[in-house]
Steps between C-alpha positions, in 0.01 A plus 500: 500500500857466377439171310292185523631302801645154445274212608756389760432824689128435502559142622698629796234765568225236505706262713554768768125561524417126498760406762492812717873568507817521292635183660179309431496622140864397456424148623198469271700618200813303598688828484676719757351770719729777362402405143128522578558831680682642199219383271242684712706819502563480126131443430404803708763706316380391157133555585570828672284411801557362849344158553599407855527670834837426664521430873704293745246220459552486122312608190127577506325539161319831459171557317672536162682170544179317590327637191790389277516157658167385352599513132848371578355196681271433203797529264695247710211260471477545124873443455486186718211367291688573177797303633271212586346501153846491345609211719177319432577512128836332544536143378840431661471261793823630655530801729398574858179454697448683829284320757369640827354289779454507875811450713381152603422383147821657366730343759341161569290404198646661189860367514404140416251621240757729340744212471250314280420815301869565434539145367208560265600853394878543543510812278265694728656683794280549806486795740322431830356778718401364844255746657180501698407836348280516192735591212340665199509284187338783303809714569740216411623428851469133402399292196323230702364515855398226742233670708320407823198703390296534183624781273218717368657704217342426162840520329623186679478132417436308822467134591383365836722203578325400822504568875764404756379407852658697785550291814678496839844338468775395737829311485525155660772641726264758647213252541730254677595773745165671558236244406253484214187721526184339361253788527506877468468561875831320550668660199491855635689390814802390296799697370353674198680661208325792335511838334654812648288781353230307316202404716357240257557201732375687805180615334424150372555347844275761657235423240514138622448623856859489629647819655834473322733800521841590362657391828397138428768484228841409641655569157362794299597590144329630188750310286320176418812299398651586839189370679515185287861439597407561864240222470760270342741580785244372752443837667123466514174458314439713194261519209577427137427320176390140548657397169841634601479348847433154352813532288725622783675230710434524872185713477159382613159646422296521819148355456324809633239666279543876537294587193786709362412628150709320235747683279374535143771479236457705182746504211498834319655671200414790271281404205742667257789292637297181480558488123877482557628144453752559777245626755241242402750215537595601854138583593378156390790323672436688825129418482571130458764474772321717754181300448698182566644652819152592623380145450790359699 
């Protein structure tokens, strides 16, 4: 080995393995693909070993790379925890808090809540990450997460804020044109809006005894905000949060009990960050405002 490699080289190495490609690693690191590629080559040169097999399909980690990845991944976790401990010890209420939530919560629920939070804490900047994927708080992808499932890691502080009913919804414009279904047998004959690749709605309908298929959806998308806007445009009947439907002009909840499981809302942060005045202030404000939304 020529010399001990810089940590930035190891970060790029780990990112390539975790994301499966140079381009994926570059996106994760907010860097460029050529930079990540140079880091990998420089790391191999300094270690004196080849770590990846090159092909037209990209880089494939060899056995040596996979052995090295274990301790590097653990080191990343330790460094992330050290950063959290340092931030948790800060007394300054200024700074930035990064919040991740589902695309629906981020786009349709958080904006009003964030307005109130900004009035209360004007020195705290907020970064919002709308995603339906489960970001990793332990690896500092976010400071606070609004989850639709219960986190299980012991290192996390979690609070169950309640459950949001999921119901069939349509716009008055659609109902005026196509009529108002009053039972499930009638519902499936309407213009339905549903997922493209996910079969969650189909499986639930089949569990209720209705042979629903993908072809029953006249609009298909896995982007939930798009489906919500399609409902608002009067394109058909969709499924969504009862609380949000009640607050949206023109939308009507159809009185059909489909026994759809409600969405649990969990507020989560790392226990080391919970001692930070900045994180705690935003966490508590989110808990209060989200709870109020769920009661509306």
